[in-house]
N, CA, C and O atoms as a printed pandas DataFrame, in Angstrom:
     atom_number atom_name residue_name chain_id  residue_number  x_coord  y_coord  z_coord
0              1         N          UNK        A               1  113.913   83.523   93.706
1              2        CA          UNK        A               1  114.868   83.250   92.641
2              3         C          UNK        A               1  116.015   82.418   93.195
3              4         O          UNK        A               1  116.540   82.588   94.296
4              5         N          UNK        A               2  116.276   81.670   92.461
5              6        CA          UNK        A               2  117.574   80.554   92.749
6              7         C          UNK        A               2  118.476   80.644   91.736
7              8         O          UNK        A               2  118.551   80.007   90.685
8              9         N          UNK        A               3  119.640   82.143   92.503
9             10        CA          UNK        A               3  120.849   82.330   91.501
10            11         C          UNK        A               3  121.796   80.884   91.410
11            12         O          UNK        A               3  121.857   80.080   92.339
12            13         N          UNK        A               4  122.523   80.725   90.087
13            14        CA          UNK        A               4  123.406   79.771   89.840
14            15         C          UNK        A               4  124.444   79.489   91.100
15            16         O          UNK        A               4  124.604   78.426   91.699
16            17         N          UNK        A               5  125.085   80.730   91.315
17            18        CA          UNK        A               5  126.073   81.526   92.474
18            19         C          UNK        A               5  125.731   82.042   93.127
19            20         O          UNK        A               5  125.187   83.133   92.958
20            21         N          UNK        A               6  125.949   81.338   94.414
21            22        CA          UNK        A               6  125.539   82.401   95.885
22            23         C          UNK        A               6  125.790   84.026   96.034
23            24         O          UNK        A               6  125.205   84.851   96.735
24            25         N          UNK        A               7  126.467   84.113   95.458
25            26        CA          UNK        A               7  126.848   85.597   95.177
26            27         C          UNK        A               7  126.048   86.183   94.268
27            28         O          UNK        A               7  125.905   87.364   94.584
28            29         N          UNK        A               8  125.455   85.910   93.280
29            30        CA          UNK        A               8  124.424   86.480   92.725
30            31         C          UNK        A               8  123.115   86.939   93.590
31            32         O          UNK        A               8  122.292   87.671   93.041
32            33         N          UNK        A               9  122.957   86.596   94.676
33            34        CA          UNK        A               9  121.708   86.341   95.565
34            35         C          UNK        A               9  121.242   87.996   95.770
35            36         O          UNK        A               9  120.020   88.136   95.795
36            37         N          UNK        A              10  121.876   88.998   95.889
37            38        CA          UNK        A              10  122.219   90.048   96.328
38            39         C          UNK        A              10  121.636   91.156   94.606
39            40         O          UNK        A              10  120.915   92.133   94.810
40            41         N          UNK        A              11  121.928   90.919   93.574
41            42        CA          UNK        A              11  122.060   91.511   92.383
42            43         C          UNK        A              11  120.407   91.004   91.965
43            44         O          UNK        A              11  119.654   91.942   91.704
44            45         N          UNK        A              12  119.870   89.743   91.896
45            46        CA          UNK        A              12  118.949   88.980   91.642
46            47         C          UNK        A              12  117.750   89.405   92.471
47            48         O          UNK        A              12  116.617   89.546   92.010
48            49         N          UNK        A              13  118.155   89.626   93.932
49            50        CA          UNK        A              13  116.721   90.425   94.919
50            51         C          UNK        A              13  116.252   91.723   94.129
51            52         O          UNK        A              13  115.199   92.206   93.713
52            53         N          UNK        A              14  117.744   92.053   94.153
53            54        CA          UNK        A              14  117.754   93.585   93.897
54            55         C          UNK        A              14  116.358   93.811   92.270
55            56         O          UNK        A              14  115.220   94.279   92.301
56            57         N          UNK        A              15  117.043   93.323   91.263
57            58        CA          UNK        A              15  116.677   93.108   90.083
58            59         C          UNK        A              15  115.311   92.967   90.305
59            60         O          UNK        A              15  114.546   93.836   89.886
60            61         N          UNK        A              16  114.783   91.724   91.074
61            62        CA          UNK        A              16  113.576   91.470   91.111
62            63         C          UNK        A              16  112.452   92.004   91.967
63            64         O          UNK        A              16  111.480   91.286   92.204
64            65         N          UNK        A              17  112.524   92.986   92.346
65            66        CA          UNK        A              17  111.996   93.918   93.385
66            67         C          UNK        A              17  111.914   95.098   92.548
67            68         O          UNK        A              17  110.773   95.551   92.458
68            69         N          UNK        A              18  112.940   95.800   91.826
69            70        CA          UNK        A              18  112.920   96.219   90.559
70            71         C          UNK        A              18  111.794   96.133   89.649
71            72         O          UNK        A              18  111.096   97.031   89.178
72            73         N          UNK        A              19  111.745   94.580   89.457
73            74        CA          UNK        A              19  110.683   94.112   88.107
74            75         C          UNK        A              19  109.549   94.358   88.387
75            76         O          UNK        A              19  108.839   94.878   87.526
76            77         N          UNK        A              20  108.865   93.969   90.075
77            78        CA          UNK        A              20  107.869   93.768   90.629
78            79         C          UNK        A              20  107.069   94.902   90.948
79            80         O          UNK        A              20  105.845   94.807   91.037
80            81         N          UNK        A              21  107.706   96.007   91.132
81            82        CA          UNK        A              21  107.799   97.268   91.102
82            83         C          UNK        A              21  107.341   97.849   89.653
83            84         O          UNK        A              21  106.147   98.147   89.616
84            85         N          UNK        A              22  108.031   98.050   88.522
85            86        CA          UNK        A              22  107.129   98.417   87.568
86            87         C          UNK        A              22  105.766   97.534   86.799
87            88         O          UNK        A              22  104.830   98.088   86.222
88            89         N          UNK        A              23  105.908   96.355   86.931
89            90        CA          UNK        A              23  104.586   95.835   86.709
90            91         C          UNK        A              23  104.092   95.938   87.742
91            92         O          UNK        A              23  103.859   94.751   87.971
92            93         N          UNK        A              24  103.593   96.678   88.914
93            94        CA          UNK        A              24  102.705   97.203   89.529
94            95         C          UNK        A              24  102.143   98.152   89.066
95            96         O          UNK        A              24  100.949   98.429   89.180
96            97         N          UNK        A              25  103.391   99.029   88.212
97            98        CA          UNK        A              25  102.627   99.914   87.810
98            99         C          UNK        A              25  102.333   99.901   86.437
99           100         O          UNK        A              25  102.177  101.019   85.944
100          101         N          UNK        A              26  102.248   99.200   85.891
101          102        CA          UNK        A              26  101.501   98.433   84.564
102          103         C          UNK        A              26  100.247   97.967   85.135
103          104         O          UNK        A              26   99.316   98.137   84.349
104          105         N          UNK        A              27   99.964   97.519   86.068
105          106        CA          UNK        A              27   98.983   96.683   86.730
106          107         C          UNK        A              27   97.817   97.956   86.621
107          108         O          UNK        A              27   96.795   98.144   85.962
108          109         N          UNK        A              28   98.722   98.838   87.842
109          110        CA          UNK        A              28   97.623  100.134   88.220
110          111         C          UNK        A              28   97.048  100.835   86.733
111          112         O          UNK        A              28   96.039  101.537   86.664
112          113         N          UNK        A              29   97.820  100.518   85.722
113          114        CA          UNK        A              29   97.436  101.459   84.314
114          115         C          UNK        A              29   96.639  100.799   83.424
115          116         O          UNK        A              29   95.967  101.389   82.578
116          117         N          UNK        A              30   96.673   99.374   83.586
117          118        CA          UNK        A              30   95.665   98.385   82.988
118          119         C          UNK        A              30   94.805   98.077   83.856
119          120         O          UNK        A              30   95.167   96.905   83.753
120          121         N          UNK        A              31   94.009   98.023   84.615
121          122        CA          UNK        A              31   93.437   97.461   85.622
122          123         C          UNK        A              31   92.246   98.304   86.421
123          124         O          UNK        A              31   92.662   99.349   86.920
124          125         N          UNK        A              32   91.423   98.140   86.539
125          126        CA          UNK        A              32   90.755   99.215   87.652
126          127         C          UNK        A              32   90.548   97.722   88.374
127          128         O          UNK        A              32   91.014   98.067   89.460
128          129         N          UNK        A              33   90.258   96.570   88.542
129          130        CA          UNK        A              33   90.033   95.324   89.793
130          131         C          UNK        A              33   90.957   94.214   89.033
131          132         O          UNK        A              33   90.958   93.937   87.833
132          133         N          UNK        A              34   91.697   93.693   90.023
133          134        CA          UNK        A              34   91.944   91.848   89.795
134          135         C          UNK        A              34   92.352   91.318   91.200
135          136         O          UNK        A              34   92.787   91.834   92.230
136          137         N          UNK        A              35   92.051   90.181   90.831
137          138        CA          UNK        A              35   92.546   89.104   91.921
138          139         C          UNK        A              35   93.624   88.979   92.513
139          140         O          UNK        A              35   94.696   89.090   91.918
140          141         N          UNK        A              36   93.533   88.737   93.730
141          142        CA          UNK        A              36   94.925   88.672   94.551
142          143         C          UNK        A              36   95.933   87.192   93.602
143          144         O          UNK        A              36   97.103   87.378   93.269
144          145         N          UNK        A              37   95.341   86.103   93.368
145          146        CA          UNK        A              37   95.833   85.270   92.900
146          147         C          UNK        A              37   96.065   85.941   91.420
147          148         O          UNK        A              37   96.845   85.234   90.783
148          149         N          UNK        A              38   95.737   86.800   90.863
149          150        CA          UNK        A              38   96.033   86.768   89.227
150          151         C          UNK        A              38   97.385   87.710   89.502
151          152         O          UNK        A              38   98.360   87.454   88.795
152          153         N          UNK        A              39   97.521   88.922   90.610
153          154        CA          UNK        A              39   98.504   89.485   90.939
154          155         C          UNK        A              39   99.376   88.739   91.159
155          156         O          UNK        A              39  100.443   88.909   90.571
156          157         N          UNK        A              40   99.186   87.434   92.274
157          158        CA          UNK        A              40  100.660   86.921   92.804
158          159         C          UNK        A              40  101.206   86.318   91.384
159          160         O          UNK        A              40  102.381   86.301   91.019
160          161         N          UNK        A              41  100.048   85.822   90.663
161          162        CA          UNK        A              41  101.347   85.311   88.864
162          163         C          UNK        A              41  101.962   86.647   88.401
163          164         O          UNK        A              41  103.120   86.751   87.997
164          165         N          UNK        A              42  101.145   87.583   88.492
165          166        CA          UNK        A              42  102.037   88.580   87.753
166          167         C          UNK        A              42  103.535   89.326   88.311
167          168         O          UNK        A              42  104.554   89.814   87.823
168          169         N          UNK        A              43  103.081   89.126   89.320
169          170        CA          UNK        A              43  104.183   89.880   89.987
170          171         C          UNK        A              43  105.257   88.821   90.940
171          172         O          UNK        A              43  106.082   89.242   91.751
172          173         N          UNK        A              44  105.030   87.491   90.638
173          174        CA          UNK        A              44  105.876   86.444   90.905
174          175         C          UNK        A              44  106.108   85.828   92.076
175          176         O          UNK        A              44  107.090   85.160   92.400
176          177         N          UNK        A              45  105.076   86.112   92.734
177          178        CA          UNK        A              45  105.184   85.800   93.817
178          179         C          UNK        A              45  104.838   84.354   94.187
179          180         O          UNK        A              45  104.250   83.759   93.285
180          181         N          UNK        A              46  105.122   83.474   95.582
181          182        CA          UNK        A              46  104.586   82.218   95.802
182          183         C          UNK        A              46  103.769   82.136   96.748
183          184         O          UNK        A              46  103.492   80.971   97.037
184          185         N          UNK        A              47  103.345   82.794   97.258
185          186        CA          UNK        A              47  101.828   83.050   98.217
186          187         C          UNK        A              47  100.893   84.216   97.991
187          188         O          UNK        A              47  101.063   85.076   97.127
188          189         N          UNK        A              48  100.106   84.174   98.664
189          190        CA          UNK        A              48   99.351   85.499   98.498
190          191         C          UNK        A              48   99.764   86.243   99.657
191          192         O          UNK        A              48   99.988   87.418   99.365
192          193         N          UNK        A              49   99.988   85.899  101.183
193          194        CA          UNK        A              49  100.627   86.673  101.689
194          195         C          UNK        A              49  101.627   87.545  101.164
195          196         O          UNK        A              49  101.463   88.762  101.089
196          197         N          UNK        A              50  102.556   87.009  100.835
197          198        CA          UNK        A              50  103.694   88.231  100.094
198          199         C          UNK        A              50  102.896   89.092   98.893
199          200         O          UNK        A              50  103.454   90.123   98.519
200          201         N          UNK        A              51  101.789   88.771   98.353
201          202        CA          UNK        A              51  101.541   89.495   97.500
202          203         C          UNK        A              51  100.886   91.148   98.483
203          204         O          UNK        A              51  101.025   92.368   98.398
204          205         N          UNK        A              52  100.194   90.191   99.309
205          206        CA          UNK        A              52   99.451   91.268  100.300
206          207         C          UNK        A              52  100.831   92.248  100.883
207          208         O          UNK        A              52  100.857   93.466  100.705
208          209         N          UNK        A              53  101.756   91.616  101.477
209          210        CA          UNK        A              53  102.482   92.285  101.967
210          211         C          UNK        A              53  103.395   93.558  100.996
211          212         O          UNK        A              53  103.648   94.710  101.349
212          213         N          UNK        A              54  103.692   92.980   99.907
213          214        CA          UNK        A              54  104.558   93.692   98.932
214          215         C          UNK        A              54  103.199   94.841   98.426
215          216         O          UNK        A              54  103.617   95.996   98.496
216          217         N          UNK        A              55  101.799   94.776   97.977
217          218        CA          UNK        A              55  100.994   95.924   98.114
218          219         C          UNK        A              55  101.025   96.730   99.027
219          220         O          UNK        A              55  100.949   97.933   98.778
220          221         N          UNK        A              56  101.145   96.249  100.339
221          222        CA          UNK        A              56  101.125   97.199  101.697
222          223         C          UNK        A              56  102.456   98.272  101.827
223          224         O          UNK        A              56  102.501   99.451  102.177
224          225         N          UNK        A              57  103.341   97.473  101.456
225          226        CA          UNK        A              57  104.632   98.390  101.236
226          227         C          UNK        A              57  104.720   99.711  100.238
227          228         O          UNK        A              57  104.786  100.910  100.507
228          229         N          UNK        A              58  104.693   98.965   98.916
229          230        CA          UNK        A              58  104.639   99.455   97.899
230          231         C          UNK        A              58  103.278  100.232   97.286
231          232         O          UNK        A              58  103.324  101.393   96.882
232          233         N          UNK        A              59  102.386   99.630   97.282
233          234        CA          UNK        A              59  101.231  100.540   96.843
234          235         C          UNK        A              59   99.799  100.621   97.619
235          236         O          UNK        A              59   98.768   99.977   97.422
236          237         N          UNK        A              60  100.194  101.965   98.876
237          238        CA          UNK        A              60   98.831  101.332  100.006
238          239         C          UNK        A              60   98.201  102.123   99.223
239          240         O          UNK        A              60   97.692  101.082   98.810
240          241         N          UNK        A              61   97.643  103.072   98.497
241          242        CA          UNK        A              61   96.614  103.307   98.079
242          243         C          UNK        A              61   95.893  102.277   96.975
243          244         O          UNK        A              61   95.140  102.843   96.183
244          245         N          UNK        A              62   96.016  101.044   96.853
245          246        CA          UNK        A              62   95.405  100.254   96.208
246          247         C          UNK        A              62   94.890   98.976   97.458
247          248         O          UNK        A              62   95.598   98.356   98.252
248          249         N          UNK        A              63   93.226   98.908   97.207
249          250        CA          UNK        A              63   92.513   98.658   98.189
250          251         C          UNK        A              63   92.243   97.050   98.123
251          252         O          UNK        A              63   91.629   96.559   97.176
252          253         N          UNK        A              64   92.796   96.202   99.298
253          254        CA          UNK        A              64   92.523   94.758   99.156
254          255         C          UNK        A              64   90.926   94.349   99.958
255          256         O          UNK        A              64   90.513   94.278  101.116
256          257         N          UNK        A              65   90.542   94.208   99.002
257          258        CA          UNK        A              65   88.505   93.566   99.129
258          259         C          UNK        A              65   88.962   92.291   99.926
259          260         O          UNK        A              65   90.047   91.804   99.609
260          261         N          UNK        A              66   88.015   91.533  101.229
261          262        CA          UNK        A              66   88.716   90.126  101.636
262          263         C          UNK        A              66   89.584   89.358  101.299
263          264         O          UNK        A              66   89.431   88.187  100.949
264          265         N          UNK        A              67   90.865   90.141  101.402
265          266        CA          UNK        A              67   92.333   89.417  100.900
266          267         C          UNK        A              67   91.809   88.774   99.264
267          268         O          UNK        A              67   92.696   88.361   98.517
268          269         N          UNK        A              68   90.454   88.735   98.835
269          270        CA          UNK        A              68   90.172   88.308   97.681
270          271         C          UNK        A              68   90.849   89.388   96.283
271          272         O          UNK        A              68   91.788   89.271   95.496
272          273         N          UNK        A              69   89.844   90.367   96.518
273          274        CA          UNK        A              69   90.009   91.215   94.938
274          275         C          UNK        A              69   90.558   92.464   95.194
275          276         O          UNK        A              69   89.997   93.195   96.011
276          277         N          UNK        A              70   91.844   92.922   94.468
277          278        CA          UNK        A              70   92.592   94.501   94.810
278          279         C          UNK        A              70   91.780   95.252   93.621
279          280         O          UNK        A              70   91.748   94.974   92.422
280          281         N          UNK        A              71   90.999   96.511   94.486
281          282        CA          UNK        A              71   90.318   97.670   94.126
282          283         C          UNK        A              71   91.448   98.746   93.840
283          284         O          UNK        A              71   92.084   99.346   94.707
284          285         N          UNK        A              72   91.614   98.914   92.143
285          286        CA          UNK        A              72   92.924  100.093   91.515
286          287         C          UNK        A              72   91.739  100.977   91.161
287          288         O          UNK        A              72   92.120  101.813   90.341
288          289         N          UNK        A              73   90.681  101.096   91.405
289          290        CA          UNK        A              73   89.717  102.418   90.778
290          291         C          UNK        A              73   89.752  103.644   91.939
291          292         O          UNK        A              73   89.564  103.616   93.155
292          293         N          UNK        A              74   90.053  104.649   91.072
293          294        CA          UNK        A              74   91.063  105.897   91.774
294          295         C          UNK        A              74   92.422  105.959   91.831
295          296         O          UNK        A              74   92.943  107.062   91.994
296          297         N          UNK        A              75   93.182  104.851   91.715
297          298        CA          UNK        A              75   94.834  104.803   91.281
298          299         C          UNK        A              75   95.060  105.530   90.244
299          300         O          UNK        A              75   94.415  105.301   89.221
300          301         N          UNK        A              76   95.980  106.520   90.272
301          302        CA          UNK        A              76   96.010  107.525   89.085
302          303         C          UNK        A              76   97.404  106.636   88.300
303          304         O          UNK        A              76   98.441  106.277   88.858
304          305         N          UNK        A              77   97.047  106.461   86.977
305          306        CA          UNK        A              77   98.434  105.460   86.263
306          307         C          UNK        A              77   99.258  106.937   85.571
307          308         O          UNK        A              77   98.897  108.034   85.145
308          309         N          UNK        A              78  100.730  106.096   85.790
309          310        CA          UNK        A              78  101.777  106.885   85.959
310          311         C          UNK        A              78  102.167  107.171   84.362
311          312         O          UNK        A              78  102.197  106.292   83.501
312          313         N          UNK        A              79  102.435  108.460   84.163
313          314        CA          UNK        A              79  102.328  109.089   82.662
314          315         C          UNK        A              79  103.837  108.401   82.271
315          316         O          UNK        A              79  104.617  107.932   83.100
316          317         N          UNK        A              80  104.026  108.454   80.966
317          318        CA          UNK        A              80  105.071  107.864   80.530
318          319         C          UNK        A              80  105.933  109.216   80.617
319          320         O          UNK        A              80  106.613  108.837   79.663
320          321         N          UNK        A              81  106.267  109.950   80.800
321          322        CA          UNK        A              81  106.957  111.055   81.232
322          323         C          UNK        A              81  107.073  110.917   82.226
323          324         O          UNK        A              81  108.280  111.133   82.336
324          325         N          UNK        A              82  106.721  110.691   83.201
325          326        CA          UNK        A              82  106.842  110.807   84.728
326          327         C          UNK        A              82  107.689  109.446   85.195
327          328         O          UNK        A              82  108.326  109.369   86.246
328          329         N          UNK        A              83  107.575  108.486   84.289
329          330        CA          UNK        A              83  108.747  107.276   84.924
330          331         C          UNK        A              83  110.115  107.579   84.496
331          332         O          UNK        A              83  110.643  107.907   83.434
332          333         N          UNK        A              84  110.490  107.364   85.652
333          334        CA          UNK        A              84  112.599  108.165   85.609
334          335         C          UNK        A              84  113.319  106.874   84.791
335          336         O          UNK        A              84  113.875  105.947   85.380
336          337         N          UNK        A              85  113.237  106.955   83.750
337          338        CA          UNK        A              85  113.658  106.320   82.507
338          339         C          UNK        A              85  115.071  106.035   82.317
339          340         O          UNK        A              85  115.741  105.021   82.126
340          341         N          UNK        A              86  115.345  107.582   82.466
341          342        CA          UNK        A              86  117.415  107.205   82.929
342          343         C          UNK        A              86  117.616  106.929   84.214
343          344         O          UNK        A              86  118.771  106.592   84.478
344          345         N          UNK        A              87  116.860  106.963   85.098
345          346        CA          UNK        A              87  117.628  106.338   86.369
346          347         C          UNK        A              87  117.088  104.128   86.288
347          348         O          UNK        A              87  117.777  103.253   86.811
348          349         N          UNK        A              88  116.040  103.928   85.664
349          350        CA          UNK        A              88  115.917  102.639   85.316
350          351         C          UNK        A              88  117.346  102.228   84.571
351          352         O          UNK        A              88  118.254  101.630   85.147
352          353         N          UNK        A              89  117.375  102.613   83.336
353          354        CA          UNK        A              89  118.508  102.073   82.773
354          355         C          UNK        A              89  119.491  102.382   83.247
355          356         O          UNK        A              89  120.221  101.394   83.164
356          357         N          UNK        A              90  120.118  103.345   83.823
357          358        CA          UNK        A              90  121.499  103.509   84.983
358          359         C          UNK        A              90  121.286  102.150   85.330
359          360         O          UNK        A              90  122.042  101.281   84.895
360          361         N          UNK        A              91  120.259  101.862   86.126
361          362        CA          UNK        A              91  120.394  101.225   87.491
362          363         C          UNK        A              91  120.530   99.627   86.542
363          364         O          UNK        A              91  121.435   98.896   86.945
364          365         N          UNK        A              92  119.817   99.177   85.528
365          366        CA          UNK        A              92  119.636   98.460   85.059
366          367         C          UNK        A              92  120.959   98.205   84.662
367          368         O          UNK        A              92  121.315   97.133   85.152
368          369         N          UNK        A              93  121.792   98.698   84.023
369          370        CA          UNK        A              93  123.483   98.961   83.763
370          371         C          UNK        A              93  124.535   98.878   84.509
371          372         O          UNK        A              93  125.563   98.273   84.207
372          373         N          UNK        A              94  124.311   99.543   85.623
373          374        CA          UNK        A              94  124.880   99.003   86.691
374          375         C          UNK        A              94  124.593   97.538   87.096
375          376         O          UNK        A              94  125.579   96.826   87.285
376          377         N          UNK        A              95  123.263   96.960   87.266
377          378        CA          UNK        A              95  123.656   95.847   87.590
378          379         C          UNK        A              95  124.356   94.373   86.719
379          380         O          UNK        A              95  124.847   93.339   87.170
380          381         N          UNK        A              96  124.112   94.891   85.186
381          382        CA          UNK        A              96  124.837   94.026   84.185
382          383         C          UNK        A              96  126.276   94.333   84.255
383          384         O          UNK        A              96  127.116   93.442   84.132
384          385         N          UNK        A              97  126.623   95.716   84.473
385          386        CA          UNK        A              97  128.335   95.912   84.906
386          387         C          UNK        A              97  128.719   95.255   85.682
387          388         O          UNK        A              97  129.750   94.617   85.471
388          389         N          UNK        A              98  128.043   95.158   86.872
389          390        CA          UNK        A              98  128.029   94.467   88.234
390          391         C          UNK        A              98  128.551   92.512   88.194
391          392         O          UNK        A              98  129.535   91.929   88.649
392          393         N          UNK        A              99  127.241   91.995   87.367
393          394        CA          UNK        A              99  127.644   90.907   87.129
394          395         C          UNK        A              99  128.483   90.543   86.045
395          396         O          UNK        A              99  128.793   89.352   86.011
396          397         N          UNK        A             100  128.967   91.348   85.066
397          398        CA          UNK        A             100  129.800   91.084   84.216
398          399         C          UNK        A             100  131.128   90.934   85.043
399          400         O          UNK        A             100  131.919   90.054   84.705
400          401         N          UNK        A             101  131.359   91.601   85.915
401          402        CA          UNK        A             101  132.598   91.694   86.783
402          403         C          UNK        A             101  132.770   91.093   87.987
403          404         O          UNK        A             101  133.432   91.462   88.957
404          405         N          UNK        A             102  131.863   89.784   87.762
405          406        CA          UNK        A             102  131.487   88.578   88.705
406          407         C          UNK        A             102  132.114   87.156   88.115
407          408         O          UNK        A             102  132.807   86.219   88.512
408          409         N          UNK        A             103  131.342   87.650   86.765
409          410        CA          UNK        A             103  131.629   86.375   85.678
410          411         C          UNK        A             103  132.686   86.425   85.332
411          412         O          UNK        A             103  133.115   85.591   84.534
């Protein structure tokens, strides 16, 4: 991401690591196989390395076939009760407080 303001750089990681993070787990709930390349569009990435790497971090129980195809069959998808809903929007709030008091 290429904030307007260098100072945004910090709020904008944050945010987008955030994003990348629950459409993973949209991914794992739609998905039992896709492509490393159909992941890096979804999840925004500009290589497939980082895509590989940000799975390894974030979700090692989802299995990469020759850096080709990620195996989600056995990924248990996350109940809509079980995602911390008020701590998203806190956090989501905080960071619009954040940059409101930038701007």
């Amino acid at each position: 991401a290429h904030p307007p303001v260098a100072t945004f750089s910090f709020f904008l990681t944050s945010l987008l690591e955030t994003v990348r993070i629950n459409i993973g787990e949209c991914i794992a709930a739609a998905y039992s196989q896709l492509s490393v390349t159909a992941a890096r569009e979804m999840l925004m990435f500009s290589s497939d390395e980082e895509v590989l790497s940000f799975i390894g971090e974030q979700y090692p129980t989802w299995t990469v076939m020759n850096n080709h195809t990620i195996n989600l069959l056995g990924v248990r998808p996350t109940k809509a009760e079980e995602i911390a809903a008020m701590r998203l929007i806190t956090q989501n709030l905080s960071y619009a407080t954040e940059l409101e008091r930038i701007v």
